[in-house]
Amino acid sequence: MRFTLIQCTTLVSVISTAVAQVSFTAYANDFVDPDYILAKNFGANTQAAQASIMAWAGSTAVGGPWSVMDKNVTPPSGNKHDYMSWAPYWWPDCSKVGNTTELTPEQIWVTCPYVSRDGQFNPDGRLVNDVGAFQSMSEAVFYNTLAWVFATGDSKTSYENIVVKFLKAWFLDDATKMNPNLAYGQMQRGPTGQVGSHTGVLDLKAMAKVTSAILILRKGGSTQWTSDLDNQLIAWTKEYITWLETAEIAIEEALATNNHGTFYYNQLAALKVLVNDNAGAKNATNTYFNTLYMNQITASGEQPLEAVRTRPYHYHSYNLAAMITNARIEKYADPSSTVWNKTTAEGATIKTALDFALGLSASATGESKYVEELYPNVAAVAAVYGDAGGKYDAFLKQGEPGFMGEPYILWNQPFALDEASGRVTSTPSSSSPATKSSGKSTSTGKAVSNSTQGSGASSIRASVWVCISALTLGAGFLVF
Ligand SMILES: *[C@@H]1O[C@H](CO)[C@@H](O)[C@H](O)[C@H]1NC(C)=O
Ligand SMILES: *[C@@H]1O[C@H](CO)[C@@H](O)[C@H](O)[C@H]1NC(C)=O
Ligand SMILES: *[C@@H]1O[C@H](CO)[C@@H](O)[C@H](O)[C@H]1NC(C)=O
Ligand SMILES: *[C@@H]1O[C@H](CO)[C@@H](O)[C@H](O)[C@H]1NC(C)=O
């Protein structure tokens, strides 16, 4: 097949713009091995994922930096530096408080008893949004750190500056930093609810993502994330770990038998890694896998403690993400770990749980909007346990044809055999779409195109290689 220069240029530019970015979705949790990212040994099949990461770096940074000082309500301590959130499923019952006039919201928050309605979000809960702010910060820090790894030149420094600015605002700057405790996390409100609940510990589960970013900056030799800043964050984290290991509500969360306990260990183990205590991280995940995990998956793969919730599809996915994150942290802290083969009391593994979840119907429980939550878990299981027969690949193709543009594809390699065939051993070239991206937000739309998917993708890719090789070999071979 011969190409003219025009055809070649057109083909290369079509390929560049056709890389299928996807719009931003927060994954429940994850931990990414910094050594894998920094080795930059990414397959060509991850180009769409890289393009999405560059776009997500831009879109997640919008609105930052974030801080606990942003909230308009002061915690019961009187100190806005204290993290605060309101329990999402708790509602006021003002019927018996004997009020003769309409109560103001502020009066309701402290006067009326609050009662739980599992699965029903109280919409006023987000008037205090430290939880959303932390979530936004963690996503921005994570994706901008990955963008820093991919980028070159001036844009590289700009990603690094964003990450450092956001981390300082949340954790370190005197005027805006969070105190290292969750004493007012998920307050139930009302006369007896002016204290945090153990469930509030869940609010900081994304410390696993933040830790991935810190390790990448640290091991990647970031000049902006100085050793002074790193030491300050380590000191902050050590104080917070002490709170996580000693506060009554934190210990209660560690003992929660369902996803809350699983996520507690995501956080604790990640933080131990952050403070360079890999043995402590391993000990934390060991505790999880030898206790809570043992009763979380039945022989069939069902997660009985999540099945009883009002949104069983969501909770099966959610706890899977947390189990996977614990396993990833353990493998990082101790590469010799056999955690992925660890069986529960009934002989199930994480893979058994995923296989069961594949058979759940989200629509049957009115949860169609949660269907995408399972996809990152499918990719993780496929990458770890293999995908003989292509079951996981087929599931993702069916559910989200553009899934190769999902960032999780980058760190769940090798994936299915057909996609993995694009694996190369060099770093992405400067002409790769990812490294050319401005990092500006393009994520409001859905997938740009499906055209890099399937067999069509490999033939276009092949043509481009022919084209580029031909240009490199010299014009003598070409008809212009
Ligand atoms: C008490 O306050 C609640 C909430 O504002 C209101 O719905 C209710 O009607 C009030 N009750 C009385 C008796 O005024
Ligand atoms: C290991 O974990 C257990 C249970 O969480 C804890 O009691 C113990 O102190 C930990 N040991 C080390 C060395 O971190
Ligand atoms: C599980 O154990 C078997 C046998 O030791 C091993 O071959 C396999 O790689 C392990 N699987 C995972 C996912 O670690
Ligand atoms: C992507 O592929 C699906 C299924 O093949 C198709 O329905 C959809 O229109 C395609 N989207 C784009 C943007 O091409």
XYZ file of C-alpha atoms and ligand atoms in Angstrom:
536
model
C 0.000 0.000 0.000
C 1.497 3.327 -1.053
C 0.674 6.694 0.428
C 1.111 10.221 -0.824
C 2.425 12.771 1.651
C -1.043 14.321 1.884
C -2.615 10.942 2.581
C 0.021 10.194 5.171
C -0.445 13.504 6.938
C -4.209 13.125 6.862
C -4.018 9.595 8.192
C -1.725 10.583 11.034
C -3.942 13.517 11.980
C -7.096 11.379 11.780
C -5.466 8.843 14.071
C -4.428 11.603 16.463
C -7.882 13.107 16.815
C -9.713 9.793 16.661
C -8.100 8.455 19.816
C -11.204 7.896 21.849
C -11.116 9.970 24.978
C -13.962 9.374 27.381
C -15.665 11.788 29.732
C -14.625 11.967 33.377
C -16.003 9.405 35.817
C -14.618 8.982 39.328
C -13.553 5.393 40.010
C -14.558 4.175 43.473
C -10.954 3.714 44.525
C -7.646 2.492 43.213
C -3.963 2.262 43.903
C -1.500 2.430 41.042
C 2.000 1.028 41.278
C 4.309 4.049 40.866
C 7.122 1.893 39.462
C 4.894 0.695 36.645
C 3.910 4.269 35.763
C 7.458 5.622 35.952
C 8.840 2.806 33.770
C 6.616 4.222 30.999
C 6.547 0.851 29.310
C 3.086 1.466 27.944
C 1.582 -0.474 25.079
C 0.257 1.282 21.986
C -3.123 -0.033 23.131
C -3.031 2.492 25.980
C -2.901 5.600 23.774
C -6.600 6.343 24.116
C -6.343 5.884 27.884
C -3.403 8.291 27.955
C -5.355 10.829 25.922
C -8.223 10.628 28.427
C -5.809 11.037 31.317
C -4.463 14.241 29.776
C -8.009 15.521 29.302
C -9.040 14.473 32.819
C -5.990 16.230 34.245
C -7.387 19.453 32.810
C -11.012 18.918 33.734
C -10.403 17.677 37.283
C -8.201 20.682 38.066
C -11.060 23.103 37.402
C -12.248 24.593 40.696
C -9.082 23.833 42.659
C -7.372 24.302 44.990
C -9.752 22.951 47.614
C -9.636 23.301 51.365
C -11.623 22.468 54.483
C -11.846 26.251 55.015
C -14.206 26.533 52.025
C -17.253 25.322 53.972
C -19.814 27.827 55.266
C -20.712 25.817 58.365
C -18.386 25.630 61.359
C -17.882 22.227 63.040
C -18.975 21.804 66.701
C -15.321 22.293 67.728
C -15.489 25.857 66.434
C -12.461 25.131 64.226
C -12.977 25.115 60.476
C -9.664 23.326 60.015
C -11.521 20.284 61.309
C -12.865 18.149 58.500
C -16.656 17.874 58.629
C -19.367 16.035 56.727
C -22.970 15.025 57.298
C -24.146 11.432 57.075
C -25.768 11.058 53.654
C -28.735 8.842 54.586
C -29.915 10.573 57.799
C -33.083 12.684 57.864
C -34.633 14.989 60.506
C -37.868 14.029 62.240
C -39.250 17.281 63.610
C -42.667 15.847 64.466
C -42.039 15.518 68.199
C -39.864 18.519 69.022
C -42.800 20.725 69.986
C -41.771 23.643 67.794
C -44.543 26.203 67.465
C -42.981 28.039 64.533
C -41.221 26.834 61.400
C -37.639 25.949 62.333
C -34.706 27.410 60.432
C -32.348 24.898 58.831
C -29.718 25.689 61.470
C -32.257 24.905 64.230
C -33.307 21.671 62.555
C -29.667 20.489 62.348
C -29.288 20.578 66.127
C -32.876 20.215 67.440
C -34.676 17.477 65.523
C -33.696 13.832 66.005
C -32.238 12.335 62.838
C -33.193 8.873 61.557
C -31.531 6.654 58.958
C -33.087 5.794 55.604
C -30.500 3.588 53.925
C -29.770 4.531 50.347
C -31.796 7.772 50.380
C -29.540 10.811 50.095
C -30.595 13.781 52.183
C -30.028 16.579 49.654
C -29.033 19.180 52.232
C -26.091 16.983 53.214
C -23.882 18.653 50.649
C -24.297 22.139 52.138
C -21.148 21.065 53.945
C -18.977 19.628 51.232
C -15.562 18.767 52.614
C -16.204 15.281 51.250
C -16.699 16.578 47.707
C -13.737 18.910 48.042
C -11.450 16.091 49.154
C -12.722 13.878 46.354
C -12.068 16.636 43.787
C -8.590 17.256 45.183
C -7.709 13.562 45.068
C -8.804 13.185 41.431
C -6.988 16.346 40.346
C -3.800 15.327 42.139
C -3.923 11.802 40.723
C -4.557 12.689 37.060
C -2.279 15.711 36.990
C 0.515 13.577 38.414
C 0.022 11.033 35.628
C -0.053 13.910 33.122
C 3.235 15.130 34.606
C 4.748 11.733 33.808
C 3.567 11.831 30.194
C 4.240 15.489 29.434
C 7.432 17.119 28.236
C 8.745 20.696 28.341
C 6.814 23.582 29.881
C 3.555 21.694 30.188
C 5.336 19.132 32.381
C 6.149 21.837 34.915
C 2.609 23.190 34.814
C 1.121 19.823 35.817
C 3.638 19.520 38.618
C 2.810 23.044 39.863
C -0.902 22.241 39.946
C -0.366 19.078 41.964
C 1.920 20.762 44.467
C -0.430 23.726 44.873
C -3.402 21.431 45.552
C -1.526 19.217 48.006
C -0.215 22.225 49.935
C -3.668 23.805 50.147
C -5.315 20.659 51.522
C -2.618 19.330 53.824
C 0.138 21.825 54.555
C -0.514 25.565 54.252
C -1.227 27.054 57.696
C -4.177 29.087 56.496
C -6.000 26.260 54.754
C -4.770 22.873 56.011
C -6.978 20.112 57.350
C -6.379 18.950 60.900
C -5.309 15.273 60.764
C -8.505 13.699 62.115
C -12.065 12.841 61.071
C -13.683 13.602 64.412
C -16.612 15.287 62.609
C -16.953 12.945 59.637
C -20.514 11.925 58.699
C -22.178 13.590 61.682
C -25.729 12.296 61.971
C -26.882 15.710 63.308
C -29.662 16.375 65.794
C -29.236 16.569 69.572
C -27.109 13.416 69.805
C -25.400 13.681 66.436
C -22.996 16.579 66.931
C -20.042 14.187 66.723
C -18.567 12.166 63.898
C -19.689 8.622 63.043
C -17.401 5.739 62.232
C -18.859 5.753 58.701
C -17.210 9.145 58.140
C -13.801 7.487 57.969
C -14.895 6.321 54.512
C -14.799 9.941 53.315
C -11.002 9.826 52.947
C -10.771 6.482 51.145
C -9.183 8.238 48.163
C -6.010 8.655 50.215
C -5.083 5.563 48.172
C -5.167 7.702 45.002
C -3.343 10.577 46.694
C -0.681 8.134 47.881
C -0.199 6.781 44.356
C 0.452 10.349 43.218
C 2.849 11.143 46.077
C 4.883 8.001 45.347
C 5.072 8.893 41.660
C 6.263 12.428 42.446
C 8.751 11.166 45.020
C 10.167 8.297 42.974
C 9.929 10.274 39.733
C 12.256 12.983 41.056
C 9.802 15.876 40.980
C 11.670 19.112 41.626
C 8.548 20.968 42.804
C 7.553 18.279 45.321
C 10.631 18.975 47.425
C 11.912 16.737 50.186
C 10.836 19.462 52.605
C 7.237 19.221 51.401
C 7.443 15.440 51.360
C 8.649 15.435 54.974
C 5.874 17.811 56.001
C 3.271 15.532 54.456
C 4.850 12.486 56.104
C 4.618 14.250 59.473
C 0.947 15.128 58.817
C 0.236 11.547 57.757
C 1.877 10.054 60.841
C -0.414 12.137 63.057
C -3.403 11.072 61.014
C -2.378 7.386 61.152
C -2.271 7.688 64.939
C -5.836 8.997 64.855
C -6.894 6.156 62.494
C -5.383 3.548 64.804
C -6.552 4.937 68.145
C -9.742 7.018 67.841
C -12.818 5.131 68.965
C -14.819 5.765 65.782
C -11.834 4.857 63.597
C -11.419 1.524 65.377
C -15.156 0.940 64.975
C -14.752 1.491 61.219
C -11.810 -0.946 61.116
C -14.146 -3.574 62.546
C -17.035 -2.845 60.144
C -17.607 -6.141 58.377
C -18.767 -4.719 55.024
C -17.230 -2.304 52.497
C -16.571 0.240 55.256
C -13.983 -2.063 56.799
C -12.467 -2.843 53.398
C -12.066 0.856 52.594
C -10.638 1.564 56.052
C -7.746 -0.735 55.165
C -7.321 0.911 51.736
C -6.687 4.094 53.581
C -4.544 2.777 56.416
C -2.364 0.610 54.186
C -1.860 3.382 51.610
C -0.872 5.840 54.325
C 1.665 3.382 55.740
C 3.209 3.187 52.291
C 3.188 6.979 52.110
C 5.259 7.186 55.314
C 7.685 4.553 53.940
C 6.425 1.791 56.226
C 5.830 -1.015 53.741
C 5.925 -3.631 56.513
C 3.151 -1.746 58.303
C 1.156 -1.591 55.061
C 1.519 -5.338 54.593
C 0.453 -5.888 58.184
C -2.636 -3.764 57.594
C -3.714 -5.606 54.437
C -2.903 -8.924 56.123
C -5.249 -7.989 58.934
C -7.950 -7.248 56.389
C -7.467 -10.419 54.347
C -7.289 -12.648 57.423
C -10.380 -11.213 59.096
C -13.045 -9.161 57.274
C -12.324 -10.557 53.828
C -12.799 -14.145 55.031
C -16.542 -13.561 55.406
C -17.147 -11.150 52.531
C -17.467 -13.585 49.602
C -19.496 -16.810 49.548
C -18.635 -19.834 47.424
C -20.901 -18.515 44.659
C -19.110 -15.147 44.629
C -21.943 -13.256 46.255
C -21.033 -10.593 48.797
C -23.762 -11.162 51.392
C -23.007 -8.013 53.401
C -23.484 -5.879 50.282
C -26.412 -7.913 48.920
C -28.602 -6.771 51.820
C -28.154 -3.081 51.034
C -30.746 -1.037 49.168
C -28.406 -0.756 46.172
C -26.860 -4.231 45.949
C -25.415 -3.799 42.430
C -23.576 -0.652 43.461
C -22.338 -2.131 46.720
C -21.045 -5.328 45.119
C -18.967 -3.168 42.734
C -17.958 -0.773 45.435
C -16.555 -3.390 47.787
C -14.841 -5.123 44.869
C -12.978 -1.888 44.108
C -11.882 -1.746 47.743
C -10.783 -5.408 47.801
C -8.801 -4.882 44.597
C -7.181 -1.770 46.057
C -6.130 -3.671 49.194
C -4.637 -6.423 47.031
C -2.759 -3.917 44.875
C -1.310 -2.129 47.905
C -0.233 -5.452 49.380
C 1.482 -6.497 46.129
C 3.276 -3.152 46.052
C 4.343 -3.372 49.710
C 5.393 -7.007 49.272
C 5.841 -8.205 45.666
C 6.113 -11.825 46.880
C 2.549 -11.707 48.224
C 0.094 -14.300 46.938
C -2.877 -12.178 47.939
C -4.722 -12.518 44.630
C -5.088 -16.247 45.349
C -6.260 -15.691 48.922
C -9.509 -17.567 49.502
C -12.341 -16.668 51.843
C -13.817 -19.094 54.387
C -15.980 -20.491 51.576
C -13.115 -20.799 49.118
C -13.772 -17.736 46.951
C -11.260 -15.228 45.548
C -11.663 -11.667 44.281
C -12.148 -13.196 40.844
C -15.056 -15.308 42.128
C -16.683 -12.121 43.425
C -16.202 -10.359 40.109
C -17.617 -13.288 38.148
C -20.705 -13.246 40.346
C -21.107 -9.486 39.916
C -20.977 -9.895 36.117
C -24.216 -11.848 36.379
C -26.074 -9.243 38.457
C -28.679 -7.160 36.704
C -28.409 -3.472 37.589
C -31.807 -2.744 36.090
C -33.493 -5.479 38.159
C -32.766 -3.458 41.302
C -33.355 -0.080 39.639
C -29.627 0.653 39.505
C -28.976 1.103 35.789
C -27.066 4.299 36.453
C -24.488 2.324 38.464
C -23.696 -0.178 35.737
C -20.372 1.487 34.801
C -19.015 1.129 38.321
C -18.171 -2.480 37.651
C -15.973 -1.845 34.605
C -12.701 -0.852 36.328
C -13.027 -4.014 38.441
C -13.504 -6.129 35.318
C -10.337 -4.685 33.809
C -8.393 -5.248 37.038
C -9.445 -8.889 37.299
C -8.734 -9.480 33.606
C -5.241 -8.026 33.968
C -4.404 -9.989 37.120
C -6.025 -13.363 36.429
C -5.950 -13.268 32.635
C -8.872 -13.321 30.261
C -8.783 -16.738 28.657
C -11.753 -16.918 26.305
C -12.112 -13.152 26.241
C -15.077 -13.079 28.637
C -14.046 -9.856 30.359
C -13.116 -8.143 27.105
C -16.516 -9.065 25.665
C -18.307 -7.779 28.772
C -16.608 -4.410 28.520
C -17.088 -4.126 24.760
C -20.777 -4.809 25.254
C -21.185 -2.357 28.113
C -18.937 0.477 26.938
C -17.654 0.161 23.364
C -15.164 2.983 23.997
C -13.679 1.425 27.134
C -10.138 1.398 25.722
C -10.252 5.164 26.299
C -10.771 4.679 30.034
C -7.726 5.653 32.117
C -7.938 2.375 34.059
C -6.781 0.631 30.881
C -3.349 2.212 31.418
C -2.698 0.435 34.720
C -4.593 -2.790 33.990
C -2.139 -4.307 31.531
C -1.798 -6.637 29.860
C -5.496 -6.797 29.144
C -7.245 -9.044 26.657
C -5.054 -10.810 24.140
C -6.210 -8.821 21.103
C -5.575 -5.445 22.724
C -2.371 -6.584 24.342
C -0.930 -7.334 20.927
C -0.360 -3.595 20.591
C 2.094 -3.649 23.478
C 5.386 -1.957 22.723
C 8.454 -1.577 24.872
C 9.343 2.057 24.203
C 8.055 5.155 25.955
C 5.299 6.984 24.055
C 6.898 8.930 21.212
C 6.611 12.694 21.040
C 4.069 12.302 18.269
C 1.704 10.338 20.467
C -1.589 12.138 20.926
C -1.270 11.965 24.685
C 1.978 13.855 24.855
C 0.707 16.468 22.418
C -2.443 17.215 24.380
C -2.656 20.630 25.953
C -4.249 19.150 29.030
C -7.191 21.502 28.591
C -10.568 20.077 29.371
C -12.210 18.222 26.542
C -14.138 15.938 28.766
C -17.618 17.343 28.645
C -18.528 15.294 25.589
C -18.885 11.552 25.369
C -16.369 9.391 23.558
C -14.972 11.252 20.574
C -14.939 8.186 18.388
C -14.874 4.410 18.483
C -12.521 4.208 15.577
C -9.518 2.905 17.491
C -11.527 -0.080 18.655
C -11.495 -3.612 17.340
C -10.013 -4.943 14.154
C -10.484 -1.628 12.354
C -8.078 -0.119 14.835
C -5.272 -2.537 14.159
C -5.513 -2.106 10.416
C -5.421 1.690 10.695
C -2.561 1.391 13.158
C -0.747 -0.881 10.743
C -1.264 1.625 7.917
C 0.146 4.407 10.038
C 3.221 2.376 10.833
C 3.680 1.604 7.152
C 3.232 5.268 6.433
C 5.648 6.506 9.092
C 8.207 3.844 8.251
C 8.001 4.768 4.607
C 8.548 8.434 5.378
C 11.492 7.543 7.562
C 13.066 5.349 4.921
C 12.958 8.198 2.467
C 10.966 9.691 -0.309
C 12.659 7.456 -2.854
C 10.189 4.703 -2.018
C 7.151 6.898 -2.324
C 5.133 8.370 -5.118
C 4.381 11.965 -4.188
C -41.637 22.050 63.062
O -40.626 22.271 62.088
C -40.716 21.444 60.949
C -39.512 21.721 60.085
O -39.394 23.062 59.759
C -42.003 21.697 60.213
O -42.100 20.823 59.104
C -43.131 21.459 61.137
O -44.318 21.821 60.499
C -42.958 22.279 62.409
N -43.954 21.916 63.332
C -44.723 22.815 63.890
C -45.719 22.273 64.878
O -44.648 23.990 63.634
C -0.197 -5.283 62.823
O -1.600 -5.120 62.847
C -2.175 -5.427 64.085
C -3.684 -5.385 63.923
O -4.102 -4.262 63.230
C -1.659 -4.460 65.135
O -2.232 -4.737 66.378
C -0.154 -4.557 65.204
O 0.364 -3.581 66.074
C 0.464 -4.378 63.838
N 1.883 -4.653 63.904
C 2.782 -3.910 63.259
C 4.202 -4.358 63.393
O 2.514 -2.922 62.585
C -2.352 -18.312 41.905
O -1.537 -19.404 42.235
C -1.071 -20.149 41.111
C -0.337 -21.357 41.629
O 0.669 -20.972 42.526
C -0.219 -19.243 40.247
O 0.229 -19.929 39.112
C -1.043 -18.041 39.816
O -0.221 -17.136 39.096
C -1.629 -17.331 41.003
N -2.549 -16.316 40.521
C -2.458 -15.048 40.874
C -3.467 -14.125 40.288
O -1.607 -14.624 41.646
C -19.559 3.514 18.789
O -19.919 2.199 18.481
C -21.266 1.889 18.820
C -21.467 0.393 18.631
O -20.714 -0.069 17.540
C -22.207 2.764 18.006
O -23.538 2.487 18.349
C -21.889 4.218 18.304
O -22.670 5.058 17.475
C -20.410 4.507 18.054
N -20.095 5.844 18.494
C -19.367 6.685 17.767
C -19.137 8.001 18.390
O -18.918 6.386 16.678
